[in-house]
Short mmCIF file of C-alpha atoms and ligand atoms in Angstrom, two decimals:
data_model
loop_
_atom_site.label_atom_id
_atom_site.label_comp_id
_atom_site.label_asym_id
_atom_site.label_seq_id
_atom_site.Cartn_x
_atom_site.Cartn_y
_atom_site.Cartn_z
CA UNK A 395 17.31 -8.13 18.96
CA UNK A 396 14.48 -6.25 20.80
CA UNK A 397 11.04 -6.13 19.28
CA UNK A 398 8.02 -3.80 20.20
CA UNK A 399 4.76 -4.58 19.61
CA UNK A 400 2.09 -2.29 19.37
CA UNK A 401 -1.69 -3.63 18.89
CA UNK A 402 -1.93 -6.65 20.96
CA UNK A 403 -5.15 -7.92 18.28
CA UNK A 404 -5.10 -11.25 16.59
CA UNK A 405 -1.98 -10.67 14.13
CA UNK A 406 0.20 -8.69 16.94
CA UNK A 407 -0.13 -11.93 19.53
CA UNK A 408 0.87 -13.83 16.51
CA UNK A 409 4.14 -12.07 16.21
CA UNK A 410 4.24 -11.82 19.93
CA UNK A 411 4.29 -15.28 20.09
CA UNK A 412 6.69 -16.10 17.68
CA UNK A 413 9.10 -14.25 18.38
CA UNK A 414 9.45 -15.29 21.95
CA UNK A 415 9.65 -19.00 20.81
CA UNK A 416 12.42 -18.17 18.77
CA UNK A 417 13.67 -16.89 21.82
CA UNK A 418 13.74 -13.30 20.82
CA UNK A 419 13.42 -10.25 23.42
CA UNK A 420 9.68 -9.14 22.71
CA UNK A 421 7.56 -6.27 25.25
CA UNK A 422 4.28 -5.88 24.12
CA UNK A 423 2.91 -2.08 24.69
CA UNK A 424 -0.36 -1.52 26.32
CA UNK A 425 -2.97 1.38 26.65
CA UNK A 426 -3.93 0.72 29.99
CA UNK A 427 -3.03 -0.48 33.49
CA UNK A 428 -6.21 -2.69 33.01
CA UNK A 429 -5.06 -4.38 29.75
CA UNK A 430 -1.64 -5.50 31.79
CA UNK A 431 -3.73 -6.54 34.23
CA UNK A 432 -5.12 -9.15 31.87
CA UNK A 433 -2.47 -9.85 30.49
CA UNK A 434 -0.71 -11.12 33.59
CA UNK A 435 -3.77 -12.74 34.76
CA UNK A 436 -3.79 -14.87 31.74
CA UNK A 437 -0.12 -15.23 32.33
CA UNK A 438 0.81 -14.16 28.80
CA UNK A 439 -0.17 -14.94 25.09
CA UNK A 440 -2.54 -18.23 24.77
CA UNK A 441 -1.80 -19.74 21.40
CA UNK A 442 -4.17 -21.93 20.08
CA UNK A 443 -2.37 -23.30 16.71
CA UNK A 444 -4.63 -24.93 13.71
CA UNK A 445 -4.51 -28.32 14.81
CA UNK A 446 -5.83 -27.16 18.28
CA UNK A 447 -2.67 -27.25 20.23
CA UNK A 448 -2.42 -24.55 23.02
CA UNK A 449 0.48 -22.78 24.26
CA UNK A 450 1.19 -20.37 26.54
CA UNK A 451 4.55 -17.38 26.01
CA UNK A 452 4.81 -15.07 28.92
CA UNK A 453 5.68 -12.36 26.55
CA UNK A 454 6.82 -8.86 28.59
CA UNK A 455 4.91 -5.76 28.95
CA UNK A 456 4.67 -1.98 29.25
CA UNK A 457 2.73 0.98 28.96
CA UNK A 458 3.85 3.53 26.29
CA UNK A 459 4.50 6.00 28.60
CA UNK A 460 7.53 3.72 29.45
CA UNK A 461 10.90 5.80 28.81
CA UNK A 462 13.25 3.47 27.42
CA UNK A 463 14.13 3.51 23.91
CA UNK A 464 12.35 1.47 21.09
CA UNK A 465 14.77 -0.28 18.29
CA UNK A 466 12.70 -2.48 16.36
CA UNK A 467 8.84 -1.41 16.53
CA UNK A 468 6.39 -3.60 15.03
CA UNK A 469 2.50 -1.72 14.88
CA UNK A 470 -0.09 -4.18 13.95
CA UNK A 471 -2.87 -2.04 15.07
CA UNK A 472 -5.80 -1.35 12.77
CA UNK A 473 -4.81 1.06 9.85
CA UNK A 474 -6.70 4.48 11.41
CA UNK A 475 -4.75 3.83 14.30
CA UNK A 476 -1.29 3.94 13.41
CA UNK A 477 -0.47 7.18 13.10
CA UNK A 478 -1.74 7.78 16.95
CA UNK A 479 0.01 4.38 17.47
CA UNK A 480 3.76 6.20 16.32
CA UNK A 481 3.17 9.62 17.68
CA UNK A 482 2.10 7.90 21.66
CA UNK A 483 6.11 6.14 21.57
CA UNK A 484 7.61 9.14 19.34
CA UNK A 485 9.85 10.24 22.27
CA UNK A 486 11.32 6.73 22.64
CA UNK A 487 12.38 6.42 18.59
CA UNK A 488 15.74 7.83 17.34
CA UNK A 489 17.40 7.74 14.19
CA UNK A 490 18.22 4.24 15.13
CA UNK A 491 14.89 3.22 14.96
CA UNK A 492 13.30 0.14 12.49
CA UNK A 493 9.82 0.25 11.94
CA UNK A 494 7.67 -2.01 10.73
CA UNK A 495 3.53 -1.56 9.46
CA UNK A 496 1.78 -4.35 9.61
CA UNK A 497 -1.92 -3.54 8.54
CA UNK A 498 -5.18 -3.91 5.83
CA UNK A 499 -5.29 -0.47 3.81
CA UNK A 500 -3.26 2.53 2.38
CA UNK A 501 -2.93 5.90 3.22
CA UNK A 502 -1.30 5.64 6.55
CA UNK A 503 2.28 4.09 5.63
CA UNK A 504 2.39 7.03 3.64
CA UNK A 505 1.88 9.89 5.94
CA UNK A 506 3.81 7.81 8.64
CA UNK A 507 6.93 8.42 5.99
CA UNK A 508 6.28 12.25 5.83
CA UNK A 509 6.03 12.28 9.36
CA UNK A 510 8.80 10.88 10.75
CA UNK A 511 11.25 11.79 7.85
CA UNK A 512 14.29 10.07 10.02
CA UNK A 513 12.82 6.43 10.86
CA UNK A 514 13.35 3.35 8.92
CA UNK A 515 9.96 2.43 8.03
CA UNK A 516 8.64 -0.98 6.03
CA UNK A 517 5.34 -2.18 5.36
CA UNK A 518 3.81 -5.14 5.69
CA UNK A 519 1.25 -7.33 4.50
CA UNK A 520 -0.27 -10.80 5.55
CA UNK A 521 -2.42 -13.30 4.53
CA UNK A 522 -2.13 -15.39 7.93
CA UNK A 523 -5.50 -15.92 9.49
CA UNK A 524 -6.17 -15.52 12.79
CA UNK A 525 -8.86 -14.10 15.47
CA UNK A 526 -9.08 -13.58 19.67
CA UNK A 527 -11.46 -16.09 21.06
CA UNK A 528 -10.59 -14.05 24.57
CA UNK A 529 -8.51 -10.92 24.81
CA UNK A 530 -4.49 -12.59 24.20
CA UNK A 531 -5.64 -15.74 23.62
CA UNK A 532 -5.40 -15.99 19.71
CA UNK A 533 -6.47 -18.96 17.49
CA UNK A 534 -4.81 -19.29 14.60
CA UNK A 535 -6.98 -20.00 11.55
CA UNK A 536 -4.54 -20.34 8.58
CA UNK A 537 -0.92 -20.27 7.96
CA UNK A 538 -0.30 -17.23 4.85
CA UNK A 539 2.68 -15.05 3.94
CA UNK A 540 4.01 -12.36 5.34
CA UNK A 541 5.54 -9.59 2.38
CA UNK A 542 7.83 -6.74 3.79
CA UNK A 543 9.35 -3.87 2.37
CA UNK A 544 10.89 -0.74 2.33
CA UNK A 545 9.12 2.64 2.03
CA UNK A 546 10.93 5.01 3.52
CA UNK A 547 14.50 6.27 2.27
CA UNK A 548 16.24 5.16 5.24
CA UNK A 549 15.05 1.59 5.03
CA UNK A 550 16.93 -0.93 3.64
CA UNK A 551 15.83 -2.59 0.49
CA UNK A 552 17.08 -5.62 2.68
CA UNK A 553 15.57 -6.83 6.05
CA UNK A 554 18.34 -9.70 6.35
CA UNK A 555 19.30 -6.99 9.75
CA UNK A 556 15.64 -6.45 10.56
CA UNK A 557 13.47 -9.95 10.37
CA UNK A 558 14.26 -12.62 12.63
CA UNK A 559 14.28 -15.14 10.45
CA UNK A 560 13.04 -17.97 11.04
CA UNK A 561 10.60 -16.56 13.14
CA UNK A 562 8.32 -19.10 14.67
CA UNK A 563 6.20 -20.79 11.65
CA UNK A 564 5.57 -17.50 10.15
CA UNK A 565 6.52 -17.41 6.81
CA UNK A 566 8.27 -13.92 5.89
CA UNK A 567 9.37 -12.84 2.68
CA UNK A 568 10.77 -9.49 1.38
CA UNK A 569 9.26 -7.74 -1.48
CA UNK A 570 10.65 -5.84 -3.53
CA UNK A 571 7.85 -3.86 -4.49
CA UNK A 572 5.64 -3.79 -1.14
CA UNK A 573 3.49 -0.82 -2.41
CA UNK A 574 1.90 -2.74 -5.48
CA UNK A 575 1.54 -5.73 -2.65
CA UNK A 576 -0.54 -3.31 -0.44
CA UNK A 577 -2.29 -2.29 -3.49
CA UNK A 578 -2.98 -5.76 -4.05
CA UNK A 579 -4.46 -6.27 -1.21
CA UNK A 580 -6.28 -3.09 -0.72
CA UNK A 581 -8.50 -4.41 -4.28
CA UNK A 582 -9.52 -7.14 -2.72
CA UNK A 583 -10.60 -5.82 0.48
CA UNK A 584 -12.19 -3.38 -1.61
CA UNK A 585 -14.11 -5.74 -3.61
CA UNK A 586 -15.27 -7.99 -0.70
CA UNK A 587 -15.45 -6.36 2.66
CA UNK A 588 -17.95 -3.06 2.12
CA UNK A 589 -20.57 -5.58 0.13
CA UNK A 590 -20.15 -8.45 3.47
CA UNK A 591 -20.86 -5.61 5.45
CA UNK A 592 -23.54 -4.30 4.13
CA UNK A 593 -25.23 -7.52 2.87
CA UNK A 594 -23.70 -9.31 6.70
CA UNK A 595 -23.12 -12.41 4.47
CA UNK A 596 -19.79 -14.75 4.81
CA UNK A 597 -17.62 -13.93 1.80
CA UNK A 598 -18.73 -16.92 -0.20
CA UNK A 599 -22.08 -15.57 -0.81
CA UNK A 600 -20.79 -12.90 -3.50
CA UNK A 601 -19.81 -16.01 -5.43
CA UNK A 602 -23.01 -17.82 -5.28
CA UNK A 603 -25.95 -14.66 -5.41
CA UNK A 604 -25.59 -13.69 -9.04
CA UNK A 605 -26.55 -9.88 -7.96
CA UNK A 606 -24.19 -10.05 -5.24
CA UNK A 607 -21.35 -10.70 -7.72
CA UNK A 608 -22.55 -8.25 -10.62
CA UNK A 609 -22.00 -5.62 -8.23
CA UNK A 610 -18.71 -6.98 -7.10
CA UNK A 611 -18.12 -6.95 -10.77
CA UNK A 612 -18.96 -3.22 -10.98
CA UNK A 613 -16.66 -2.60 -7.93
CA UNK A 614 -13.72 -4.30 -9.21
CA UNK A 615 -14.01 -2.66 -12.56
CA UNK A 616 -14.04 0.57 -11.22
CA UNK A 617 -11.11 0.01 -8.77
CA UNK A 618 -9.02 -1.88 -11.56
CA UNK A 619 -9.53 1.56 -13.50
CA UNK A 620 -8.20 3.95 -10.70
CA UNK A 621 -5.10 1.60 -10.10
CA UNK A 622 -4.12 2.19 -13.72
CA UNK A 623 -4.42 5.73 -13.29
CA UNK A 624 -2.20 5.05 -10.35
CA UNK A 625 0.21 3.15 -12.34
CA UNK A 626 -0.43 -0.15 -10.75
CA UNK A 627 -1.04 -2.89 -12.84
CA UNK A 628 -2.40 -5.38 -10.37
CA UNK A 629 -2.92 -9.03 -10.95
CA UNK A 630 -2.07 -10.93 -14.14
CA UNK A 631 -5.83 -11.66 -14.19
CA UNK A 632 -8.55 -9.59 -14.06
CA UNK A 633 -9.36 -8.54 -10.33
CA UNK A 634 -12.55 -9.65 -10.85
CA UNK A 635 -11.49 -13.32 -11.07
CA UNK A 636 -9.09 -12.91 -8.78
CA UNK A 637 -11.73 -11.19 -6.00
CA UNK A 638 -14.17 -14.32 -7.03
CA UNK A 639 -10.87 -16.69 -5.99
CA UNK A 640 -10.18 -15.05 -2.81
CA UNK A 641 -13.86 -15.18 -1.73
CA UNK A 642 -13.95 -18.81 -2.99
CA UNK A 643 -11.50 -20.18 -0.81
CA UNK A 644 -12.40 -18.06 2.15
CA UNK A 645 -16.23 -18.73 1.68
CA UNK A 646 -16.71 -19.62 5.02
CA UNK A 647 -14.97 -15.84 6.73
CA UNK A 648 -16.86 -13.03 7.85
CA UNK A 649 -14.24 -10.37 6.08
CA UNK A 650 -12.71 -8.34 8.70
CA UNK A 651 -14.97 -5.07 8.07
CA UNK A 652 -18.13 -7.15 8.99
CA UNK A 653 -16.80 -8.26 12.06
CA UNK A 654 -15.60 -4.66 13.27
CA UNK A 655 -19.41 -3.83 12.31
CA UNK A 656 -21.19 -6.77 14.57
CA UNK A 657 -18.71 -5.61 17.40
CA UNK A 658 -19.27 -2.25 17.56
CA UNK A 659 -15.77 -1.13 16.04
CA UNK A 660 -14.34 1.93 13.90
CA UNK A 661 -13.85 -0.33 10.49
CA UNK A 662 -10.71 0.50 7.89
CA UNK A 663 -13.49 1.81 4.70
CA UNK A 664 -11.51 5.02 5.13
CA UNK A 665 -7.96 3.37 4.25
CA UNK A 666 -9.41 0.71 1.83
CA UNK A 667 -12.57 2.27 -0.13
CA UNK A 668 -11.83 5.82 0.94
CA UNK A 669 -8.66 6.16 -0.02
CA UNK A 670 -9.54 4.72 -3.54
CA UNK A 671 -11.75 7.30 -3.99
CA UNK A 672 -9.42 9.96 -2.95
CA UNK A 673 -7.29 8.74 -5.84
CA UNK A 674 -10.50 8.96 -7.98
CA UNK A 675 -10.72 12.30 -7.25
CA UNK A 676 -7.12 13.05 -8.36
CA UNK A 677 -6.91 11.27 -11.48
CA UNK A 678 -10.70 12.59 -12.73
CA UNK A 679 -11.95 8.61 -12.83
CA UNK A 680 -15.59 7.50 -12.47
CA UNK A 681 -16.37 5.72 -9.56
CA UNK A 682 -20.09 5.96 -8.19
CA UNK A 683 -20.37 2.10 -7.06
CA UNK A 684 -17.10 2.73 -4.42
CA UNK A 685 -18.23 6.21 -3.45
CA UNK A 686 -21.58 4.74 -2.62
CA UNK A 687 -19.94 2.32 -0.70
CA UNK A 688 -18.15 4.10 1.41
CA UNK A 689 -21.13 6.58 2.34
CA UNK A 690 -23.33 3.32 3.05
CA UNK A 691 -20.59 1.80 5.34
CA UNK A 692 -20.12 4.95 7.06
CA UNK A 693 -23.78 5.17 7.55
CA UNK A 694 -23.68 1.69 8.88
CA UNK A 695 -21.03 1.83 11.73
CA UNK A 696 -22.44 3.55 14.17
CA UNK A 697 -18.75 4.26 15.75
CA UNK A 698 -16.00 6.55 13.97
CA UNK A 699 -12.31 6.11 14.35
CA UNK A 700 -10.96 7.46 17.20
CA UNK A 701 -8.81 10.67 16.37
O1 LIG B 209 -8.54 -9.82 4.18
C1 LIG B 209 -9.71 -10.11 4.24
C2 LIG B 209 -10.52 -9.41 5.29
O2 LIG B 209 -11.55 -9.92 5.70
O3 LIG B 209 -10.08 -8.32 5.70
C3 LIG B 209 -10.31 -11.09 3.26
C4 LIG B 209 -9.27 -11.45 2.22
C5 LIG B 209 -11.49 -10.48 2.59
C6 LIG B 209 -10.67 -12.39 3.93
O4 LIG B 209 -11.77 -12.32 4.77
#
């Protein structure tokens, strides 16, 4: 089985990785001549694991622009990206074609479905952590879960045919219900990456600053609210407590909407915080602490998503 990667970041070198140990055809596609150039220079993916361990997996690579066809495509780019991301390889998918979106956010698995009516689409999301100390060499900072699942009508509620599994030591299970999964996770972000951002504080702090964490409180409320109106019911706790637990154990992060803003980078607010306020919109409900959120991070970054 041949896999396609596009969005060589942190989580795509991951995958990359993994699926050439387990000895999987995997091509990795590049914007530019210069980023196969590095590639090949570093002669392939450097893969630092948590106890330190390097590796290195000559994985293959090409240039979209590349005319052979694409059968399994995995896109692990950031979320305002993936449209772009489908639409540069569109004239290498067919009918035939599995893909799979791996990224923080909602909105764009959505309009990648009306799109491209006659692909197999899943989505994905992951709680492995991992960053790029150099550009492919990836350290990996904590071993998660990876959910997939259908949501288009030509995918299979089944990915027995799709997932290598095992794949590497990630740890990939289907879901039944992927959407309230990426709803899930697009709360949390919510609730702790646009106050990071704006406060540039690790995410432990809106534990321990007691204004910090009213207005987290405030956030999640609101957000809870609008994912009712949505019909998602989301934890079996309030998200408060559940946003308090996340930042808990990952007190020592910077959430991944900080770091895009110390690097200069487009950030996701538009697919996490934006599109909860689109929903606001449509269902009448009140939310002045998100919408103020999203103007103040838009303020912030300095950079907007390329187009
Ligand atoms: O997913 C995250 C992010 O930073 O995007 C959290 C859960 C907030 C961890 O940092």
């Amino acid at each position: 089985m041949h896999w396609h990667i596009l969005g060589a970041g942190a989580i795509g070198c991951i995958w990359a990785a993994q699926l050439y140990k387990s000895e999987h055809d995997v091509t990795l596609i590049l914007r530019s001549k210069e980023r196969l150039q590095q590639l090949s220079e570093s002669q392939g993916i450097i893969y630092q694991s948590t106890n330190g361990e390097t590796s290195t997996f000559n994985v293959g690579a090409e240039l979209a622009e590349n005319n052979t066809p694409i059968k399994n495509l995995l896109i692990c780019t950031k979320a305002y990206s993936t449209i772009s991301a489908l639409q540069s390889v569109a004239d290498r998918l067919s009918s035939d074609t599995n893909v799979v979106l791996l990224q923080n956010g909602l909105g764009p698995q959505q309009e990648a479905v009306k799109l491209f009516p006659e692909l197999s689409i899943w989505a994905a999301t992951t709680t492995d952590g991992a960053y790029l100390s150099a550009p492919y060499h990836v350290v990996r900072a904590g071993h998660g879960e990876t959910l997939i699942g259908a949501i288009s009508m030509k995918a299979q509620p089944s990915l027995d045919n799709i997932i290598p599994t095992p794949c590497g030591d990630l740890k990939i299970t289907t879901s039944e219900n992927i959407e309230h999964k990426l709803w899930c996770k697009v709360a949390i972000n919510a609730a702790i990456n646009p106050l990071t951002a704006l406060n540039n504080c690790k995410n432990g702090i809106l534990v321990s600053d007691t204004t910090l964490a009213n207005k987290m409180q405030k956030i999640c409320e609101e957000v809870e609210k609008i994912a009712a109106a949505c019909g998602q019911d989301l934890f079996d706790k309030p998200l408060y407590e559940m946003a308090r637990l996340i930042a808990s154990t990952t007190a020592e992060n910077y959430s991944s909407m900080l770091q895009d803003i110390k690097q200069n980078r487009p950030t996701e607010i538009e697919q996490i915080t934006g599109f909860l306020c689109q929903q606001a919109d449509k269902f009448e409900c009140h939310a002045p602490e998100n919408r103020m959120l999203l103007q103040q991070i838009k303020q912030l970054s300095s950079v907007t998503p390329p187009t």
